Short mmCIF file of C-alpha atoms in Angstrom, two decimals:
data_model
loop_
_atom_site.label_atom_id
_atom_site.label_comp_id
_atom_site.label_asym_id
_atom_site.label_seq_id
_atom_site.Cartn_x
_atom_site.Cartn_y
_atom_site.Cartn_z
CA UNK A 1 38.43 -17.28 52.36
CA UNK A 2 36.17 -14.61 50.54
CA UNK A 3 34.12 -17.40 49.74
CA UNK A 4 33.86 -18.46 53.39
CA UNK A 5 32.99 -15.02 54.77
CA UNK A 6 30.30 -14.59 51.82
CA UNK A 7 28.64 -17.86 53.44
CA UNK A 8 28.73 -16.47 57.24
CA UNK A 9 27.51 -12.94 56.34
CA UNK A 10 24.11 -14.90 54.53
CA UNK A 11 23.96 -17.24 57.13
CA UNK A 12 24.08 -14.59 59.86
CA UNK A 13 21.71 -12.18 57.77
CA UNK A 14 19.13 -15.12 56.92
CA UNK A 15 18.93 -16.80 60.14
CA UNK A 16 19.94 -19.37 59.81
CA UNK A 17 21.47 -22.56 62.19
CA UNK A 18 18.36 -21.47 64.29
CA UNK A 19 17.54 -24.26 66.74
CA UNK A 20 14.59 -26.65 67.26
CA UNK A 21 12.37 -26.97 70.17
CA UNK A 22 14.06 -30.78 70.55
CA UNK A 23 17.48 -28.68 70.87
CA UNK A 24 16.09 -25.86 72.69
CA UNK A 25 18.49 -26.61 76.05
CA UNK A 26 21.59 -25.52 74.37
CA UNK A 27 21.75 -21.98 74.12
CA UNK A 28 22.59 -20.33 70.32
CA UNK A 29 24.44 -16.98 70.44
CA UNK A 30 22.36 -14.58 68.05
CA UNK A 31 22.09 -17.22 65.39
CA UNK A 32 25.40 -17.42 64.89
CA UNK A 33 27.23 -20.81 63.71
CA UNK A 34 30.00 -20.22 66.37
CA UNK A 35 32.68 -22.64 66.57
CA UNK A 36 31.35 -23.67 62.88
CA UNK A 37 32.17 -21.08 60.04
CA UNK A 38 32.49 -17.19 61.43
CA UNK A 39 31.22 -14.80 64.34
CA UNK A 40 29.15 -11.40 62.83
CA UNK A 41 32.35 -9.77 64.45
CA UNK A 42 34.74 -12.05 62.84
CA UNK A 43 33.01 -11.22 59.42
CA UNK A 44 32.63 -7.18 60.72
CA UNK A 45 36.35 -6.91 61.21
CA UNK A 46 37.66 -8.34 58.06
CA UNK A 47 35.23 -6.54 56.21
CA UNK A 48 35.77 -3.24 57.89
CA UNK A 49 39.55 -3.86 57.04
CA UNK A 50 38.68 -4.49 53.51
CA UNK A 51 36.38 -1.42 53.08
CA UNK A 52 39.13 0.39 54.83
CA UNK A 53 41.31 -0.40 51.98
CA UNK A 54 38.96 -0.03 49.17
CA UNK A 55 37.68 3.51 49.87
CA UNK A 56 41.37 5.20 50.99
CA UNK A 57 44.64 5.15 49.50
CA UNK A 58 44.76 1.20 50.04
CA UNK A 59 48.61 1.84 51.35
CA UNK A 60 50.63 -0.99 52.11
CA UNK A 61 50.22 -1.08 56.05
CA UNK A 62 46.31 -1.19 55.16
CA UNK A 63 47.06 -4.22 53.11
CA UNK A 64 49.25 -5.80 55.36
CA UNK A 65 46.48 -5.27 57.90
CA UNK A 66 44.13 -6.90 55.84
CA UNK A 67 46.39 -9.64 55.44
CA UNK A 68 47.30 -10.81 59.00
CA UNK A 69 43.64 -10.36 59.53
CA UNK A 70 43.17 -13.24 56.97
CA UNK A 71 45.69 -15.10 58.27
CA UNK A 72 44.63 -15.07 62.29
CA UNK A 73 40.92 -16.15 60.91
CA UNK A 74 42.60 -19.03 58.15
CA UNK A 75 44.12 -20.51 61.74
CA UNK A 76 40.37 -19.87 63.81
CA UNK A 77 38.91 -21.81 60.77
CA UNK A 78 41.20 -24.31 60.37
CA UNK A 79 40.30 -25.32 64.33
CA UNK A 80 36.58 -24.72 63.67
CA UNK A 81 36.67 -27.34 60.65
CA UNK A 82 39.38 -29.83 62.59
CA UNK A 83 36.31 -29.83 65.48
CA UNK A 84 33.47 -30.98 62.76
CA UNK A 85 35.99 -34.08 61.44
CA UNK A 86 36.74 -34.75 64.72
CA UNK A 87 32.88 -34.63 65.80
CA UNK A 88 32.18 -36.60 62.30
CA UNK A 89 34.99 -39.77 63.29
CA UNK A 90 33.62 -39.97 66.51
CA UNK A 91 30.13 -39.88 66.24
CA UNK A 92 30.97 -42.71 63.20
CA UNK A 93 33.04 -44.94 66.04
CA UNK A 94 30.47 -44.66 68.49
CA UNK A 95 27.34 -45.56 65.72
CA UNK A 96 29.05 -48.33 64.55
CA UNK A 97 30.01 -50.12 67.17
CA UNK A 98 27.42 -53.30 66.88
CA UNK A 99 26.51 -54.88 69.36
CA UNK A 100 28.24 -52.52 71.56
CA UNK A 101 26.94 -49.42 70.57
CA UNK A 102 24.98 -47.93 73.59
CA UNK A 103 22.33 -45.05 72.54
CA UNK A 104 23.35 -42.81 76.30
CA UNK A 105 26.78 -42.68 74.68
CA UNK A 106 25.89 -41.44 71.57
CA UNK A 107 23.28 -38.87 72.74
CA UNK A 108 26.33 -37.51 75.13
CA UNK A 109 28.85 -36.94 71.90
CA UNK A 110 25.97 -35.40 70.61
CA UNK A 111 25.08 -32.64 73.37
CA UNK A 112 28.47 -32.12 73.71
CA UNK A 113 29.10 -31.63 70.08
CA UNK A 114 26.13 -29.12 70.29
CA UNK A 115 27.93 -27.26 73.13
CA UNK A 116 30.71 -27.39 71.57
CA UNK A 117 29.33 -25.98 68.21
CA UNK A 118 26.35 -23.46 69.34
CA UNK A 119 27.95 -21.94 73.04
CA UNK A 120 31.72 -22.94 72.59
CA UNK A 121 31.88 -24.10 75.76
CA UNK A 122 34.72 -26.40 74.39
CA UNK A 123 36.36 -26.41 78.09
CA UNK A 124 39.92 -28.10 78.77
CA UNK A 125 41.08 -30.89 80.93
CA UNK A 126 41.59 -29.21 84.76
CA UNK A 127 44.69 -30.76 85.70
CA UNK A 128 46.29 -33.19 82.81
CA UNK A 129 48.16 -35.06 85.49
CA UNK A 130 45.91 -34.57 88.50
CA UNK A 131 43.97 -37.59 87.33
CA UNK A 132 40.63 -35.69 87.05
CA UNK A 133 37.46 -36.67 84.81
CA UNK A 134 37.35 -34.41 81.72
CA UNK A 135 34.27 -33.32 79.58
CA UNK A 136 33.40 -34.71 76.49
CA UNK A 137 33.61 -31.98 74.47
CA UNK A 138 36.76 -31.01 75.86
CA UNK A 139 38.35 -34.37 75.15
CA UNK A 140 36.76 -35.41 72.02
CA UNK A 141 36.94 -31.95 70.07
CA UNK A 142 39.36 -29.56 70.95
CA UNK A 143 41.68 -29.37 67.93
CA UNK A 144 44.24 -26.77 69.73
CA UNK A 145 46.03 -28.84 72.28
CA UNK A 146 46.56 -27.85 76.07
CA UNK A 147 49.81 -26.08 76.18
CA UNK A 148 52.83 -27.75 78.11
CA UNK A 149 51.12 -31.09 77.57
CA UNK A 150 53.20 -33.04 74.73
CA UNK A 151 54.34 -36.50 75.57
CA UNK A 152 56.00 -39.82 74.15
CA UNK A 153 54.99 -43.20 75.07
CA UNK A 154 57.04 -46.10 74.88
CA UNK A 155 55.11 -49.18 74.51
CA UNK A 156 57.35 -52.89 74.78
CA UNK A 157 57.26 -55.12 71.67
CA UNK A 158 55.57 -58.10 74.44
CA UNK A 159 52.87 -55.81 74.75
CA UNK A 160 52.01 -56.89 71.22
CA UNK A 161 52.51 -60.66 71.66
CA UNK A 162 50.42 -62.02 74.68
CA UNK A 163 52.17 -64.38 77.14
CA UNK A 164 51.38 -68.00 75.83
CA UNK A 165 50.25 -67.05 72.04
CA UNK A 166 52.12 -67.78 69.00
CA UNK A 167 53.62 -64.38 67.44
CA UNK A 168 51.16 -64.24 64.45
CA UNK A 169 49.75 -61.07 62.65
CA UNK A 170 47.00 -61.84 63.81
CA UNK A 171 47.50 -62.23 67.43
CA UNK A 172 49.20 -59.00 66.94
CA UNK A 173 46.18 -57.56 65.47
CA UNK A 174 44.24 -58.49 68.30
CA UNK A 175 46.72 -57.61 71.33
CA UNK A 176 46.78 -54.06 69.33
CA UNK A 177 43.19 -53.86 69.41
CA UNK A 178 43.13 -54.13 73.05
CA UNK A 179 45.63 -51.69 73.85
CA UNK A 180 44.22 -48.84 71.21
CA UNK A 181 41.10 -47.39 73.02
CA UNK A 182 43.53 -46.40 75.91
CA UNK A 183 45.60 -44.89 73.68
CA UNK A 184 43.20 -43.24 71.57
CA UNK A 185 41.96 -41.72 74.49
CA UNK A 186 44.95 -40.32 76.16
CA UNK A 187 45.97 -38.94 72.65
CA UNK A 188 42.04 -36.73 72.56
CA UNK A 189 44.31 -35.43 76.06
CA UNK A 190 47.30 -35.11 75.21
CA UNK A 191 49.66 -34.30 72.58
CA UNK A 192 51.67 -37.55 71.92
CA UNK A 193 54.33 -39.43 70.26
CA UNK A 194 54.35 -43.21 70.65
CA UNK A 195 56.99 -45.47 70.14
CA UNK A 196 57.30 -48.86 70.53
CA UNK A 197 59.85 -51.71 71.11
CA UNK A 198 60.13 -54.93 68.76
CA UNK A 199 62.01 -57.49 70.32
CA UNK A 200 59.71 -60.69 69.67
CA UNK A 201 58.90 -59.55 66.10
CA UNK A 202 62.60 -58.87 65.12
CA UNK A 203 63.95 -61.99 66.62
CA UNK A 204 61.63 -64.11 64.68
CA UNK A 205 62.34 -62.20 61.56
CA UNK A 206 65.46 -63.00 62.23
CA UNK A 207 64.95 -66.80 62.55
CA UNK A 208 63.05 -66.65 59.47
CA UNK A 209 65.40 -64.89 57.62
CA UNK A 210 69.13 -65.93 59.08
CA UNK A 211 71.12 -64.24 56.20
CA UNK A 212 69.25 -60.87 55.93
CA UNK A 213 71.17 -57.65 57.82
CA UNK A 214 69.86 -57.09 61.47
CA UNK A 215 69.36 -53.39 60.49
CA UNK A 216 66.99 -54.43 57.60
CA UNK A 217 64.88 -56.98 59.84
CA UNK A 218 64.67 -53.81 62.05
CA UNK A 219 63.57 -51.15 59.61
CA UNK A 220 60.59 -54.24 58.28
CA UNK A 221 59.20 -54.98 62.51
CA UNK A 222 58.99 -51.37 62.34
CA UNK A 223 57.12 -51.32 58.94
CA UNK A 224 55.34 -54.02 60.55
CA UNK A 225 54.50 -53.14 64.18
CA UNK A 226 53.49 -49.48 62.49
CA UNK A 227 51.15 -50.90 60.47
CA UNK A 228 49.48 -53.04 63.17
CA UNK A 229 48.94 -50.29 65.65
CA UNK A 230 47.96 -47.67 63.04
CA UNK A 231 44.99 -50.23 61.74
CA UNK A 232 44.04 -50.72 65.26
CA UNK A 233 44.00 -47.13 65.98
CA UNK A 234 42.74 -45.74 63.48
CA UNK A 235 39.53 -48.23 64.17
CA UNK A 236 39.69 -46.45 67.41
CA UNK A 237 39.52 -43.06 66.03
CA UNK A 238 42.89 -42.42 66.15
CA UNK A 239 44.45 -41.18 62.82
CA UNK A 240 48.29 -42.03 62.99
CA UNK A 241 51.71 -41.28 60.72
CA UNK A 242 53.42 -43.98 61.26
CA UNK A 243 57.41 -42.70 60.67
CA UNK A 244 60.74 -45.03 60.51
CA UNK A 245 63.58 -43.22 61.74
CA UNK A 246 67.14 -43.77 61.49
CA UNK A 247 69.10 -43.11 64.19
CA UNK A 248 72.52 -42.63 64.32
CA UNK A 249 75.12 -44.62 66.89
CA UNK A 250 79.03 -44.74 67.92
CA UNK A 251 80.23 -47.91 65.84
CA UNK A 252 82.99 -47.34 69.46
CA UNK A 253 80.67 -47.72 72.23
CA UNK A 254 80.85 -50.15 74.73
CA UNK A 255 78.17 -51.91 73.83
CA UNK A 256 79.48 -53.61 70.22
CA UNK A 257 82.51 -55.48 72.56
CA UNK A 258 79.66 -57.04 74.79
CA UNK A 259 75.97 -56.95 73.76
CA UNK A 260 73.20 -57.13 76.31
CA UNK A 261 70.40 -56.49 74.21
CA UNK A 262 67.52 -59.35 74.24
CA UNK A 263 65.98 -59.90 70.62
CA UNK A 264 63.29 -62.77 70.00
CA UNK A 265 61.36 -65.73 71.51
CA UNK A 266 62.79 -68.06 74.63
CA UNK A 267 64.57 -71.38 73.76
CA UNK A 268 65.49 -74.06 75.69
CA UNK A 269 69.21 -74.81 76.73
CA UNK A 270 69.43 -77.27 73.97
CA UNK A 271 67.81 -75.41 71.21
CA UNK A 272 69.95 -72.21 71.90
CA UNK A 273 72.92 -73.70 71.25
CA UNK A 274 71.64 -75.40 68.42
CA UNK A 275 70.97 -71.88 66.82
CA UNK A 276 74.04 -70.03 68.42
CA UNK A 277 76.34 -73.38 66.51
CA UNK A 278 73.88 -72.50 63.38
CA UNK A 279 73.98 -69.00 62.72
CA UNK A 280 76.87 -67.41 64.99
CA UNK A 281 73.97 -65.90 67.38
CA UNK A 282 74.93 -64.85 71.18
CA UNK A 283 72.73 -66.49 73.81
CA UNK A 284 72.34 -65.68 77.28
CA UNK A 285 70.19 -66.81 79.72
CA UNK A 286 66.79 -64.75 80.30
CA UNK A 287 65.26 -66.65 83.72
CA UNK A 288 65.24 -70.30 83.02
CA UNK A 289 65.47 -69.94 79.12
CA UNK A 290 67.78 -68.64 76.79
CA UNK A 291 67.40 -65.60 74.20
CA UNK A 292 69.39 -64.14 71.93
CA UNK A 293 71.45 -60.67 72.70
CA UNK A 294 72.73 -58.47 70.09
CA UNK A 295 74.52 -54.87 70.86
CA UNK A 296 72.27 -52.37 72.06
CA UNK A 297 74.18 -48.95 72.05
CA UNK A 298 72.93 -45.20 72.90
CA UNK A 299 71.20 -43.53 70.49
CA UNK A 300 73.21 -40.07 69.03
CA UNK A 301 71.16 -38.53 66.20
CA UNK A 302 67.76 -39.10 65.60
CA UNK A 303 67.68 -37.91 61.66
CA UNK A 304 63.43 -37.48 61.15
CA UNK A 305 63.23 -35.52 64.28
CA UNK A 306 62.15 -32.41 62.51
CA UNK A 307 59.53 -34.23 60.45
CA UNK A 308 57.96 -35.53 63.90
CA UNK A 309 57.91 -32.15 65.04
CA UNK A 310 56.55 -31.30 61.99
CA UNK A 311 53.23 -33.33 62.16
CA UNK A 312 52.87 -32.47 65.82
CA UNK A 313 52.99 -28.60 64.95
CA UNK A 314 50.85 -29.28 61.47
CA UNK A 315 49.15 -31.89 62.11
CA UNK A 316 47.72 -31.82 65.85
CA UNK A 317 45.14 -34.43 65.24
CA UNK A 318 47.51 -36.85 63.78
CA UNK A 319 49.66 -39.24 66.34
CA UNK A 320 52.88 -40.02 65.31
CA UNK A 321 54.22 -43.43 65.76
CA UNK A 322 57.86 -43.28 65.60
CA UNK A 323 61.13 -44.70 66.65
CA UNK A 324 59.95 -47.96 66.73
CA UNK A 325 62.65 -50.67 68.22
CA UNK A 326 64.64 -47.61 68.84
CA UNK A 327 65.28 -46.82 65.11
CA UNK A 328 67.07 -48.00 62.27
CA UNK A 329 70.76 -47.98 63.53
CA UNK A 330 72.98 -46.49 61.24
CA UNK A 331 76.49 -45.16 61.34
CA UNK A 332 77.80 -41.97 59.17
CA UNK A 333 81.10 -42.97 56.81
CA UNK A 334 83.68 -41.17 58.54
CA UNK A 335 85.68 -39.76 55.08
CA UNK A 336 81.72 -38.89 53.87
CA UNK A 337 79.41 -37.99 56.84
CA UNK A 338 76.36 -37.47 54.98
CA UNK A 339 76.41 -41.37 53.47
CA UNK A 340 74.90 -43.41 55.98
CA UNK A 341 75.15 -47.41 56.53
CA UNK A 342 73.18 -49.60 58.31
CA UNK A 343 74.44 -51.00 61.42
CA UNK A 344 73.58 -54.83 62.75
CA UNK A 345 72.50 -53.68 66.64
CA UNK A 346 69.31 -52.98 68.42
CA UNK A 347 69.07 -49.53 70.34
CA UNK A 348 67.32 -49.60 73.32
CA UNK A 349 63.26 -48.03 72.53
CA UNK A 350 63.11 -46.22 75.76
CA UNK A 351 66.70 -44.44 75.64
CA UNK A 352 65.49 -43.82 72.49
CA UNK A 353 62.13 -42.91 73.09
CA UNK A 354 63.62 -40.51 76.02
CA UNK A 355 66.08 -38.76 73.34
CA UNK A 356 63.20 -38.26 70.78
CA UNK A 357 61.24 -36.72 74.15
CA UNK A 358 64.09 -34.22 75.00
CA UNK A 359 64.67 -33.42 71.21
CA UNK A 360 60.98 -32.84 70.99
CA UNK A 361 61.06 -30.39 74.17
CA UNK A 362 58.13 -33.08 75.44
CA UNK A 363 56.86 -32.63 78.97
CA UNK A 364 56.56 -36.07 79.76
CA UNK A 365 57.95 -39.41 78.73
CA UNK A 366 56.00 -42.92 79.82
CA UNK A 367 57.30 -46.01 79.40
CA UNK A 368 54.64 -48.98 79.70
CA UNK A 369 55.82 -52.24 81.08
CA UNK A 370 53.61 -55.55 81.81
CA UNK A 371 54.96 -55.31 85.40
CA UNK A 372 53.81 -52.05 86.91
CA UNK A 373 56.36 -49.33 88.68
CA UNK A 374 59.53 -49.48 90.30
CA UNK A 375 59.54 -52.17 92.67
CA UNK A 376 62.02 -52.96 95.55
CA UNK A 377 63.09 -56.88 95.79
CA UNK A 378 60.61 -57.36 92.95
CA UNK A 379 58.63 -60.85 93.26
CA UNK A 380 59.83 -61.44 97.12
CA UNK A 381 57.20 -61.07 100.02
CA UNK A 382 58.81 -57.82 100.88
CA UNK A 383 57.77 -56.31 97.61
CA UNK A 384 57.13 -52.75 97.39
CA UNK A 385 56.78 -49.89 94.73
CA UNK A 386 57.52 -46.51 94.30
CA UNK A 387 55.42 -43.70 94.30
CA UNK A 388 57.40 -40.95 93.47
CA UNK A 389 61.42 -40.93 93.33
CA UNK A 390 63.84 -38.27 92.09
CA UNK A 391 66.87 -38.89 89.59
CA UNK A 392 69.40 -38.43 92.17
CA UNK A 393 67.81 -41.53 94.21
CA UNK A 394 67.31 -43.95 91.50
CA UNK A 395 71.33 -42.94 90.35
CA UNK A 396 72.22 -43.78 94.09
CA UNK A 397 70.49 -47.06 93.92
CA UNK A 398 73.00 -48.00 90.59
CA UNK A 399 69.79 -48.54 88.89
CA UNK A 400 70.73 -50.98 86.45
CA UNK A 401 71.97 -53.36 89.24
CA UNK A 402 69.84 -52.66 91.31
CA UNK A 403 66.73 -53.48 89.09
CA UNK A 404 68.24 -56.66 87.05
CA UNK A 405 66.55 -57.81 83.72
CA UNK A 406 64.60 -55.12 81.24
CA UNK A 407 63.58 -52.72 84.22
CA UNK A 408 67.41 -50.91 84.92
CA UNK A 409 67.31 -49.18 81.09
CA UNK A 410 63.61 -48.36 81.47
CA UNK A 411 64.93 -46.68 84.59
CA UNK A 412 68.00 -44.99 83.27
CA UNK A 413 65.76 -43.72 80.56
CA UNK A 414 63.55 -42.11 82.67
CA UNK A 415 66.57 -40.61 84.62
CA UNK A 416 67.90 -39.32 81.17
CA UNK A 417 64.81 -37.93 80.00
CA UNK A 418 64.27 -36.01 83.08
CA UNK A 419 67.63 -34.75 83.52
CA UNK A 420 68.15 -33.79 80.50
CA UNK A 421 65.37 -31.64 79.99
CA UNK A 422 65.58 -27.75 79.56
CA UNK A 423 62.04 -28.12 81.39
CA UNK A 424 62.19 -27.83 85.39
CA UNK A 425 59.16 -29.95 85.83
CA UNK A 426 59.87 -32.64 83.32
CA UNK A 427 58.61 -35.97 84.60
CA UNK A 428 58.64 -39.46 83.70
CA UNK A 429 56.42 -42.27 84.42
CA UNK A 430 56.33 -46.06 84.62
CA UNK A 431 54.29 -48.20 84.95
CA UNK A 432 51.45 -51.33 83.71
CA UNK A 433 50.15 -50.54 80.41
CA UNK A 434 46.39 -51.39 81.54
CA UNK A 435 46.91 -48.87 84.39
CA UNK A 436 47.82 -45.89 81.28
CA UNK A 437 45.25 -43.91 81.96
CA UNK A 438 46.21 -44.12 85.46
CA UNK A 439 49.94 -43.08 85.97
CA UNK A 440 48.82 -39.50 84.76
CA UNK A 441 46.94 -39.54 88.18
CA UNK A 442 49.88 -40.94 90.09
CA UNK A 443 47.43 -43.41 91.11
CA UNK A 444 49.59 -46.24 89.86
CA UNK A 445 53.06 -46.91 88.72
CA UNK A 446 56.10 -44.87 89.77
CA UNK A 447 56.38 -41.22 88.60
CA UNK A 448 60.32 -40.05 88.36
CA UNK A 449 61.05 -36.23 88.83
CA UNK A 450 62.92 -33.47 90.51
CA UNK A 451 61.57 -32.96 94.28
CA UNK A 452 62.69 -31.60 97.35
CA UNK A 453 62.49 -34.55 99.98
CA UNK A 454 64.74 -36.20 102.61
CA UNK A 455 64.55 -39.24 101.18
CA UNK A 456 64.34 -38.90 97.45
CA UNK A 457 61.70 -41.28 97.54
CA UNK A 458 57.67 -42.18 98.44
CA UNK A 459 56.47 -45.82 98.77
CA UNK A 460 53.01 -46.97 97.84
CA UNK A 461 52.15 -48.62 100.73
CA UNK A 462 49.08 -51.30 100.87
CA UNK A 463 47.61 -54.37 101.83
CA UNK A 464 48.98 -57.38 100.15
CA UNK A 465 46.59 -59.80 98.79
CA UNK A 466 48.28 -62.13 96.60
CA UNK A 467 52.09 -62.48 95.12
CA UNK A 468 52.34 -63.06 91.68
CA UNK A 469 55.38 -62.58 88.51
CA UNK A 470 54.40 -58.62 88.54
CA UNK A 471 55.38 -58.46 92.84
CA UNK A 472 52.76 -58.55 95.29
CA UNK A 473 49.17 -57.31 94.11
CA UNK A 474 47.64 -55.29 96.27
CA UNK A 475 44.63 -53.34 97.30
CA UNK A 476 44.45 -50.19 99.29
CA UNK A 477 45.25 -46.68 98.42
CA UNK A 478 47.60 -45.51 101.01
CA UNK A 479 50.97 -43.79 101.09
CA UNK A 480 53.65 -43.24 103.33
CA UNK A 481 57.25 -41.79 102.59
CA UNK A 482 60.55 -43.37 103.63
#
């Protein structure tokens, strides 16, 4: 620290970090490297505290002064230097892009690095979910995050196996490589968590590997699917932590006497009971094909909580990627409750996902489907989605029948996750994972949260153009309540 103030007093007393005539549009504050190393009055009121110590009786409230002195400028540094690595990954992402690289973008992270560094006009977001354009600098740079504005994503396991392709690494590779630009940017935004379901890769672990314990096959997707998105991320200038979590569940839920859960690729009639005669499995029909089901109960406990909340609270630059497939299921030995054993069951990743969100005190839980919002009589001409719908009126619509397939948990996560919140305006969103950057606007998908209205519900109402597997698509921006 002594060290660093030594540097800022000769740097402020020899001049220098004065700017060229090329950079002569951004506008230096006497010299000083603001927003790099320390202010003259940062520097003047640590060393007037020190002096102030040195040349009295040096008591202990001078010293203890001194010391929370240090300590509020350790923090102010540890931004300042958080904003040059940030500056330094991005300005490497956008150089390096290839054939891609376009010189306008470039020359804007630079001024607004420059800004950012010489006038500390860092600036925040207006409105995080009014859907408004943010600066630059404000996106790209700003190492203390807005406050009220932590989140968890849940992205589905299909959104890492395109429809059609084979489930291969590398397919994986490239589905995550697609996805992680929208990420990375919402996470320069916003403070998030991201989670992420893995019922393609666990089911063919599973067909791979018959014999091997369900909870094991989970805990490796997880390993997996962590690994995939952090390499894709991280190319997007996204560092990640990657954390698998067990999480505990009632061994006498519901769920173990009849499980729902779909795990792994479609088969044909034939072929399922082929493997259901082979290895024990339960099928059920999934549309025209057939799937395996396993139990799927509630999560309970989530035991790394406090080390995600940890690297949110340390670590603000770092997204965490856990929960993946819900957790590791585990159970806690009733004559021992600290030994823990694995448990052969899939929890849900969006109950979970909403549980790590409430634990977490998030504002805001999304859950990212390949199918847009809500919709009412989904895939029929008659098609429409929600804009906006309270707890209370998705409950009245017995969301889980009234939605059939994956779409009534997604729902009753979102119901749990709001309800459950200590926060009055806790939200939760749904919607198309290319429309992400979107459903913070409202623009698209359904947004789920406490409102006063006669209805408990707004439709999106607009011109249909085409019907399709994802309900009508449609142009038009217009609204209407009902």
């Amino acid at each position: 620290m002594l060290r660093l103030a030594l540097l800022s007093l000769l740097v402020v007393g020899s001049g220098a970090f004065v700017t060229t005539p090329a950079l002569s549009a951004v506008r230096t504050q006497r010299a000083t490297a603001l927003n790099l190393i320390m202010t003259e009055e940062e520097i003047s009121a640590i060393l007037s505290k020190a002096n102030g110590c040195v040349e009295s009786e040096c008591a202990v409230s001078d010293v203890d002064d001194l010391i929370a002195e240090l300590r509020d400028q350790q923090k102010v540094l540890s931004a300042r230097l958080e904003n040059i690595m940030n500056a330094v990954a991005h300005l490497q992402a956008a150089n390096a892009a290839g054939d891609k690289r376009k010189t306008d973008d470039v020359r804007s992270i630079v001024k607004d690095m420059l800004r950012v560094f010489t006038t500390g006009l860092a600036g925040r977001a207006a409105s995080r979910l009014q859907g408004r354009a943010t600066s630059i600098a404000s996106r790209t740079y700003s190492s203390t995050r807005p406050a009220n504005d932590r989140i968890v994503i849940a992205v589905g396991g299909n959104a890492l196996q395109r429809r059609g392709e084979r489930l291969t690494i590398e397919n994986m590779l490239k589905a995550a490589a697609d996805m992680a630009p929208t990420i990375a940017s919402l996470a320069r935004e916003h403070e998030l968590v991201l989670t992420h379901g893995n019922g393609p890769q666990v089911g063919e672990l599973a067909l791979e590997r018959s014999a091997a314990s369900f909870d094991v096959l989970g805990a490796e997707s997880m390993g997996q699917i962590g690994y995939v998105l952090a390499q894709a991320l991280s190319s997007a200038g996204c560092p990640t932590a990657p954390v698998i979590c067990q999480v505990v569940v009632d061994m006498q839920h519901e769920a173990f006497r009849d499980p729902t859960k779909f795990v792994g690729p479609i088969y044909g009639a034939k072929e399922a009971t082929a493997l259901s005669q082979s290895f024990g499995w339960i099928m059920k029909p999934d549309g025209e094909y057939f799937r395996r089901v396993v139990p799927s109960p509630p999560p309970v406990e989530i035991l790394q909580v406090e080390a995600i909340r940890t690297l949110l609270e340390k670590c603000p630059s770092v997204l965490p990627i856990a929960c993946g497939g819900g957790g590791v299921p585990v159970s806690r030995v009733p004559s021992n409750p600290r030994t823990l054993v694995g448990v052969e069951a899939v929890i849900d990743k969006d109950r979970c996902g909403a549980k790590l969100a409430n634990e977490l005190d998030a504002d805001g839980l999304i859950i990212l489907t390949d199918g847009g919002g809500i919709w009412q009589n989904y895939g029929k001409p008659d098609a429409r989605e929600m804009k906006l719908a309270s707890p209370e009126y998705l409950l009245g619509t017995k969301a889980g029948k009234a939605f059939p397939g994956s779409m009534g948990p997604k729902i009753q996560a979102a119901i749990d996750f709001v309800q459950n919140s200590t926060k009055d305006d806790a939200w939760a969103a749904i919607g198309d994972l290319r429309d992400a950057s979107k459903i913070f606007g409202n623009e698209e998908g359904t947004l789920i949260k406490k409102f006063s209205h006669s209805n408990g519900v707004v439709w999106r109402e607009r011109k249909k153009v085409a019907t399709g597997i994802g309900g009508p698509k449609l142009s038009s921006d217009q609204h209407k309540s009902g």
